[in-house]
mmCIF file with all atom_site columns, C-alpha atoms in Angstrom:
data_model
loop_
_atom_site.group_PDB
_atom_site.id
_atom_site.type_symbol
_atom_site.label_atom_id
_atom_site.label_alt_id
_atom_site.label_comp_id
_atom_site.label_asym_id
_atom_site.label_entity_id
_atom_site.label_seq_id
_atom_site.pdbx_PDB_ins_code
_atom_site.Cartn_x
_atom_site.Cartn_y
_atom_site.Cartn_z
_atom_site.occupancy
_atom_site.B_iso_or_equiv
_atom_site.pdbx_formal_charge
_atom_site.auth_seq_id
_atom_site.auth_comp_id
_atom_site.auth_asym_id
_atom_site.auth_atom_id
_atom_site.pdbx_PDB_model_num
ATOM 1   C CA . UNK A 1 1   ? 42.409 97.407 156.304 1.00 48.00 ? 22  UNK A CA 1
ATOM 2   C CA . UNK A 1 2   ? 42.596 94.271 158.227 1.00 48.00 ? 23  UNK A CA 1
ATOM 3   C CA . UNK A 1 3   ? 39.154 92.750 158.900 1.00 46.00 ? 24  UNK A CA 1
ATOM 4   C CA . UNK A 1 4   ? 37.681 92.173 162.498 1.00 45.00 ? 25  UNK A CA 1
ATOM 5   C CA . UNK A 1 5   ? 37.437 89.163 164.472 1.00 42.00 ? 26  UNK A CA 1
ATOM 6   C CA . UNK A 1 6   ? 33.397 89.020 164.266 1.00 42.00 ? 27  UNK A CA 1
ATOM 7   C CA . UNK A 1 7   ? 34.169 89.128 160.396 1.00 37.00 ? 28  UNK A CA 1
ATOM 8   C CA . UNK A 1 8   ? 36.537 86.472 160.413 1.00 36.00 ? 29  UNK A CA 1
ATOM 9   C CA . UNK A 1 9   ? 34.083 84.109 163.144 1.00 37.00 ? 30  UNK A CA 1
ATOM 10  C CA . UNK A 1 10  ? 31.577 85.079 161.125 1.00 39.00 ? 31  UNK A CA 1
ATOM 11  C CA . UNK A 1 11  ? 32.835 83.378 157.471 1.00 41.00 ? 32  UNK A CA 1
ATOM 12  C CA . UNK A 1 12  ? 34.722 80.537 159.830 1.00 38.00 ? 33  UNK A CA 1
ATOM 13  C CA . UNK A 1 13  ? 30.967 79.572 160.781 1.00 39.00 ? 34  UNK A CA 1
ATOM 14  C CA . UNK A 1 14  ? 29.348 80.010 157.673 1.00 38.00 ? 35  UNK A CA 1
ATOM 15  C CA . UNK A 1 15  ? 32.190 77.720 156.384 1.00 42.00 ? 36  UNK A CA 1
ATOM 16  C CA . UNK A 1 16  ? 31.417 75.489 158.830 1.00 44.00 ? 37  UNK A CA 1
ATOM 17  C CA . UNK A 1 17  ? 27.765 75.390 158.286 1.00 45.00 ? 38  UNK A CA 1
ATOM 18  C CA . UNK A 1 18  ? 28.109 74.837 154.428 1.00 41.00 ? 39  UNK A CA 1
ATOM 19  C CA . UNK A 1 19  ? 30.165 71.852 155.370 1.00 40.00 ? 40  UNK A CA 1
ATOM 20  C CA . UNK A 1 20  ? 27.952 69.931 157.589 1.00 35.00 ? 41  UNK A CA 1
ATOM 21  C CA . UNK A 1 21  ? 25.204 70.367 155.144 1.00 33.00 ? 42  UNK A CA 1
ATOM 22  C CA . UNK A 1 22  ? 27.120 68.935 152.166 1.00 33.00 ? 43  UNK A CA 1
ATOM 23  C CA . UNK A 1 23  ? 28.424 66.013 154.659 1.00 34.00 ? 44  UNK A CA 1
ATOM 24  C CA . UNK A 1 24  ? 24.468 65.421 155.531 1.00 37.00 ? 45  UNK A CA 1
ATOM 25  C CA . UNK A 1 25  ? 24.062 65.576 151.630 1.00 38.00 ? 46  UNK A CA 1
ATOM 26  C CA . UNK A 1 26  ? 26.220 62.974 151.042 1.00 40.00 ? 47  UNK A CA 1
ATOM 27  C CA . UNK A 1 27  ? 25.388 60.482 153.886 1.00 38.00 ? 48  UNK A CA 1
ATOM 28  C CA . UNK A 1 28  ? 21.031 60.422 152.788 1.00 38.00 ? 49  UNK A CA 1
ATOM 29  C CA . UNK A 1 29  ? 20.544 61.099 149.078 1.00 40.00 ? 50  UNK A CA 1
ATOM 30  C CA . UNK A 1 30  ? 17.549 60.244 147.132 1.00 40.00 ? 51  UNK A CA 1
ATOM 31  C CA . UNK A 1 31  ? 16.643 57.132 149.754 1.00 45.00 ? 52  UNK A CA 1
ATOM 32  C CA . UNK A 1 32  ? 20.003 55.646 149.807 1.00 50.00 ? 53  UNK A CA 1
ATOM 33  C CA . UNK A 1 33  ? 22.944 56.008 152.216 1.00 45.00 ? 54  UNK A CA 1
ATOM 34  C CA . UNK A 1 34  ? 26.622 56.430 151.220 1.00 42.00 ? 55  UNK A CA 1
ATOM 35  C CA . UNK A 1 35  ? 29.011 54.838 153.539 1.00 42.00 ? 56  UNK A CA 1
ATOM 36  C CA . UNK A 1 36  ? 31.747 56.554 152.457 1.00 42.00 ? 57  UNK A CA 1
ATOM 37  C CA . UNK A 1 37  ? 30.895 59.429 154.372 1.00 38.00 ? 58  UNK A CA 1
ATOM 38  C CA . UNK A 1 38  ? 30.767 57.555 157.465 1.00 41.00 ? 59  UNK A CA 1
ATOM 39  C CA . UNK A 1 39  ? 31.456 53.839 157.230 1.00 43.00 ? 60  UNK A CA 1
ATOM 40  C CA . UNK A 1 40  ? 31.233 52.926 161.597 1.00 40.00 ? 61  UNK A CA 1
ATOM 41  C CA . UNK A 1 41  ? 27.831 54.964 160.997 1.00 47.00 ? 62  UNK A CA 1
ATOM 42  C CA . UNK A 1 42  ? 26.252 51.805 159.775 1.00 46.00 ? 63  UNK A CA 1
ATOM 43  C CA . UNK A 1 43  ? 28.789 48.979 160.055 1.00 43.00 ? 64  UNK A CA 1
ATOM 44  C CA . UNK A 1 44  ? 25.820 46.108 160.875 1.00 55.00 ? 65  UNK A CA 1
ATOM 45  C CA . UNK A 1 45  ? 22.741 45.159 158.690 1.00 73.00 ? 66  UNK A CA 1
ATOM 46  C CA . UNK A 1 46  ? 23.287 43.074 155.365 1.00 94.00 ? 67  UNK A CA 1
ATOM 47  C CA . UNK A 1 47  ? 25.529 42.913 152.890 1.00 97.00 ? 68  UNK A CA 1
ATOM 48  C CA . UNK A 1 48  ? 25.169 42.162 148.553 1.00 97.00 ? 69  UNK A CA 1
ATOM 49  C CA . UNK A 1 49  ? 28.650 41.643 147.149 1.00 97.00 ? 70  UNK A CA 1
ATOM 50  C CA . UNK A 1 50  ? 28.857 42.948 143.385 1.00 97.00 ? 71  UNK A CA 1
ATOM 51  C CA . UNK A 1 51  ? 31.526 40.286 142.250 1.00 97.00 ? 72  UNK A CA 1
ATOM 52  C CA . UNK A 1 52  ? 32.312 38.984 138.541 1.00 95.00 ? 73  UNK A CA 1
ATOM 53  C CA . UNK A 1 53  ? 29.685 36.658 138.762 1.00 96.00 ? 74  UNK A CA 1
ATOM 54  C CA . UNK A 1 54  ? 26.923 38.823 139.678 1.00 97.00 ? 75  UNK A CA 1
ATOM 55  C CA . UNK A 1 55  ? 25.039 39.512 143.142 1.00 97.00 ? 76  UNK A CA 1
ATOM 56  C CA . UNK A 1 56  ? 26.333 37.695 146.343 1.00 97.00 ? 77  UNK A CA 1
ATOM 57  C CA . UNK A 1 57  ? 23.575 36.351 147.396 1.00 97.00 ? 78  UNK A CA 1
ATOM 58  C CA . UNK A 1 58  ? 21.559 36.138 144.676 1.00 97.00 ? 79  UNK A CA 1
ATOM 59  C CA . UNK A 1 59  ? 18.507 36.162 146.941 1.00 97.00 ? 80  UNK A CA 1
ATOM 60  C CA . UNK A 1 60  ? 18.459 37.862 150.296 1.00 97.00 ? 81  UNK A CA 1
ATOM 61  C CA . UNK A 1 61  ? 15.884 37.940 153.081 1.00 97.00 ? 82  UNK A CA 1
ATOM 62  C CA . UNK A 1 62  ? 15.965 40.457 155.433 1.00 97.00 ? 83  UNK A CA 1
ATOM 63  C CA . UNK A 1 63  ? 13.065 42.476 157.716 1.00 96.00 ? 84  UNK A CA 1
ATOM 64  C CA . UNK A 1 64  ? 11.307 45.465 157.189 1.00 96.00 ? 85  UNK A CA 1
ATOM 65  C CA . UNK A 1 65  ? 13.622 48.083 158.071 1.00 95.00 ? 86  UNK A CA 1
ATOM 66  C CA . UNK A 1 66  ? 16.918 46.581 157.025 1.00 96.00 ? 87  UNK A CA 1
ATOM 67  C CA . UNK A 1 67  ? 19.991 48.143 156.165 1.00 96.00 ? 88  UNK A CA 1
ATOM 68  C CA . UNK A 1 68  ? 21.474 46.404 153.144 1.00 97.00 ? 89  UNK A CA 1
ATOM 69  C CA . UNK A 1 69  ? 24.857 47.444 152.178 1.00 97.00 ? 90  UNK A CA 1
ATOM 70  C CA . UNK A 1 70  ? 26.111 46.917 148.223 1.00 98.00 ? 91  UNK A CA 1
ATOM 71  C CA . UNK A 1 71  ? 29.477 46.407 147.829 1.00 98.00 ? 92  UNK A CA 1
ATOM 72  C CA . UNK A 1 72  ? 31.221 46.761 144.848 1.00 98.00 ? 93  UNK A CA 1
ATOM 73  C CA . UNK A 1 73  ? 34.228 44.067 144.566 1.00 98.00 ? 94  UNK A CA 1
ATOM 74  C CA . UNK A 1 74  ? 35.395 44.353 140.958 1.00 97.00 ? 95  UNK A CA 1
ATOM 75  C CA . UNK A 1 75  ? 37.049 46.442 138.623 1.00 97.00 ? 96  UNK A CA 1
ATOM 76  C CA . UNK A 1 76  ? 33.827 47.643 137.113 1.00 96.00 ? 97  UNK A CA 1
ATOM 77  C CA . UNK A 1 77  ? 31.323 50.275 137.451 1.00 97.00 ? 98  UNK A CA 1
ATOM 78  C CA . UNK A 1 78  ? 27.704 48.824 138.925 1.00 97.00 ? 99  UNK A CA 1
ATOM 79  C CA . UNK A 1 79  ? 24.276 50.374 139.335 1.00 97.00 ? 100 UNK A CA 1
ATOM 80  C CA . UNK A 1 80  ? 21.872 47.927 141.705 1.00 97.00 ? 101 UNK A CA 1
ATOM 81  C CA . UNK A 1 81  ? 18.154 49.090 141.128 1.00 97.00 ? 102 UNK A CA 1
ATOM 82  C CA . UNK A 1 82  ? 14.922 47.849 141.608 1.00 96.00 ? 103 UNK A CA 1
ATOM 83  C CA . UNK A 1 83  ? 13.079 46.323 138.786 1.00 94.00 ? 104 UNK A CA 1
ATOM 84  C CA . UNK A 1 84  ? 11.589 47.156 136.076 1.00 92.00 ? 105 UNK A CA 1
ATOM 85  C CA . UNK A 1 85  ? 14.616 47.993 133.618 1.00 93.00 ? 106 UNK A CA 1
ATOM 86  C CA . UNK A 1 86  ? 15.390 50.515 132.608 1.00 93.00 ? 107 UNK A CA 1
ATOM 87  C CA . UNK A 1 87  ? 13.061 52.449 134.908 1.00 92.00 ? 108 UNK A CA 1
ATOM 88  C CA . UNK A 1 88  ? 13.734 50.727 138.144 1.00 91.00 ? 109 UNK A CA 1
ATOM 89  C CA . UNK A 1 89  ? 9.593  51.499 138.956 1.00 91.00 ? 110 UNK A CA 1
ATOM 90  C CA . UNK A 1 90  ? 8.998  48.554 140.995 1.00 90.00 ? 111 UNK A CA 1
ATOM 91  C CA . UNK A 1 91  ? 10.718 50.078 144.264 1.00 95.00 ? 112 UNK A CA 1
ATOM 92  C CA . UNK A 1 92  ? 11.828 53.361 142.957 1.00 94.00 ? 113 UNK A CA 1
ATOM 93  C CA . UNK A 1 93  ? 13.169 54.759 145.970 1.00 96.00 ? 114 UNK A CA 1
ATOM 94  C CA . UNK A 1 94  ? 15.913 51.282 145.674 1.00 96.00 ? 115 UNK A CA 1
ATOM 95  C CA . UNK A 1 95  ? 17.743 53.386 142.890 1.00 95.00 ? 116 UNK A CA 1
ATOM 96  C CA . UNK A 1 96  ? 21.481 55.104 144.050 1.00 96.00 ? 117 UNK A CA 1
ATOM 97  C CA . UNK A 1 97  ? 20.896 56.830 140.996 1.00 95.00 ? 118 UNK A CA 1
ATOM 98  C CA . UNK A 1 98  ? 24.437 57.218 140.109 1.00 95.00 ? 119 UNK A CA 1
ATOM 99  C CA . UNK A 1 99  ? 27.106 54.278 139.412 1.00 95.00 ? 120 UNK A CA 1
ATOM 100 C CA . UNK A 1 100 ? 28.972 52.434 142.056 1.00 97.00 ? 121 UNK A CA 1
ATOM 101 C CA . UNK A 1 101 ? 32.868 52.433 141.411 1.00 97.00 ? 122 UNK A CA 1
ATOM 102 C CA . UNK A 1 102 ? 35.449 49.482 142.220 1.00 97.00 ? 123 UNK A CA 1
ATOM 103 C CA . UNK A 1 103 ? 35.490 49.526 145.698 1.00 96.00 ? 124 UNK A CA 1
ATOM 104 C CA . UNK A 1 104 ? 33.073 51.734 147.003 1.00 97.00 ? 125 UNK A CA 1
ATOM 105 C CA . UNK A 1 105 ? 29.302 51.013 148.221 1.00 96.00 ? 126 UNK A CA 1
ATOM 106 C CA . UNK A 1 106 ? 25.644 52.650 148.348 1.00 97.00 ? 127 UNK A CA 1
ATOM 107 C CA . UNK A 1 107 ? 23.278 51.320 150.939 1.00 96.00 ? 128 UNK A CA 1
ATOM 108 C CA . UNK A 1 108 ? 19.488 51.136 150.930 1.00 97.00 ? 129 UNK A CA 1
ATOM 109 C CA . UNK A 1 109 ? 17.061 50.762 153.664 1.00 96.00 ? 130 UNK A CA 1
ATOM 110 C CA . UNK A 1 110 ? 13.988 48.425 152.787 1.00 97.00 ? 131 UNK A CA 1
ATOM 111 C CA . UNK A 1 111 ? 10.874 50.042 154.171 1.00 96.00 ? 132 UNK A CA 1
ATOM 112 C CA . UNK A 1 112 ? 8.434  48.286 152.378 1.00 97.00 ? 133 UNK A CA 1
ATOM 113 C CA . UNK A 1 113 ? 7.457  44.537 152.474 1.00 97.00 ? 134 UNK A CA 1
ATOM 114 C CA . UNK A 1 114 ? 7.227  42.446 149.637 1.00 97.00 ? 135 UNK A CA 1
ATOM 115 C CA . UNK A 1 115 ? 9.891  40.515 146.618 1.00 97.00 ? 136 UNK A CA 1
ATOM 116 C CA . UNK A 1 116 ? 11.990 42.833 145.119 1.00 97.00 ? 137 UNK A CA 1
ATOM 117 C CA . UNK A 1 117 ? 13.340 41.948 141.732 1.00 96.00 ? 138 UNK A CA 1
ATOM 118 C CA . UNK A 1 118 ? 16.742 43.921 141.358 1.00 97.00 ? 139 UNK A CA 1
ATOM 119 C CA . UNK A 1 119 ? 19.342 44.135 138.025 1.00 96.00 ? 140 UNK A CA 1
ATOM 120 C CA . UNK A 1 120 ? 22.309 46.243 137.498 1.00 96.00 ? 141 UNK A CA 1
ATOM 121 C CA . UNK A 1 121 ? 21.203 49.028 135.930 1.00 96.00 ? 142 UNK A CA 1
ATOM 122 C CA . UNK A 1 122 ? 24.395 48.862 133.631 1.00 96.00 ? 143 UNK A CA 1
ATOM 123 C CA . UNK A 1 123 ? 24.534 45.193 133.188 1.00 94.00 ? 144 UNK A CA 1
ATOM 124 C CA . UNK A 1 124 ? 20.942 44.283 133.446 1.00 94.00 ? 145 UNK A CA 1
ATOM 125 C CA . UNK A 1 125 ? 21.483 40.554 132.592 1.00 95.00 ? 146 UNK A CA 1
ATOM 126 C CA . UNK A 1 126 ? 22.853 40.728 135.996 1.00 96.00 ? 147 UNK A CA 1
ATOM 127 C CA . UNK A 1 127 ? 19.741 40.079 138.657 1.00 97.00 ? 148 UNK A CA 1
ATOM 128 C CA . UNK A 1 128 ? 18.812 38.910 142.091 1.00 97.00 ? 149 UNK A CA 1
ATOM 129 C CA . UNK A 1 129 ? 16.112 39.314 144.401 1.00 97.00 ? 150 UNK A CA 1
ATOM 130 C CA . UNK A 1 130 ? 15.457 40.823 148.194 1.00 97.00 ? 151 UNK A CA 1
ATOM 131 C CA . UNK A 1 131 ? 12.544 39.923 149.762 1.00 97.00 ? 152 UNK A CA 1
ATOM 132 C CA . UNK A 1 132 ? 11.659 42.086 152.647 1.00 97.00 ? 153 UNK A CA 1
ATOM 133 C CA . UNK A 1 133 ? 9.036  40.381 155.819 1.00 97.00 ? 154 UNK A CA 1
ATOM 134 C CA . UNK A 1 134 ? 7.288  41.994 158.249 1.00 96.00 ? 155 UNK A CA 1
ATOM 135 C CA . UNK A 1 135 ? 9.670  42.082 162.009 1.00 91.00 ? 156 UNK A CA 1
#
């Protein structure tokens, strides 16, 4: 029996469906965004390089609301997180939660003001700062 065309619409927009939800998945997860997803989406804002010798800059300024990208430009694996290791309590929503790989990035928007201590969760001798103002 060969199925009808309302069958076949019917599992073509369910399809469909289950995709745009795992692409929305993947662009806002757990208070970060991944670029990979969409990297025009949020091409502007700040960037952190992850190079061999730690964050570049160190120590970033930017204003409430700021979209700081992370970019990972070694060979390594990297976790940025918010201080306190291992717990990363300080700003817990500033926490990818997963590593970085070589090449790829994670991206955080700062919501809340104040000096944010921040360490690789991996290589936690590895630190920096963003301090966030009011606009």
């Amino acid at each position: 029996m060969i199925p009808s065309k309302s069958f076949f619409f019917s599992r073509v927009l369910f399809a469909g469906g289950v995709g745009i939800l795992v692409i929305a998945g993947g662009i806002f997860w757990k208070g970060g965004i991944s670029i990979p997803s969409f990297p025009l989406l949020f091409s502007s804002g700040d960037v952190i390089m992850i190079t061999e010798d730690g964050f570049t800059p160190q120590t970033l300024q930017v204003k409430k609301g700021t979209y700081v990208r992370f970019v990972n430009k070694t060979d390594e694996w990297h976790w940025p997180a918010s201080d306190i290791h291992p717990t990363h309590t300080l700003y817990s929503e500033f926490d990818p939660k997963q590593t970085i790989g070589p090449g790829e990035e994670w991206g955080f928007i700062f919501e809340k003001v104040g000096e944010w201590g921040m360490h690789d969760h991996l290589m936690p001798y590895v630190t920096g700062e963003i301090i966030v103002v009011e606009p």
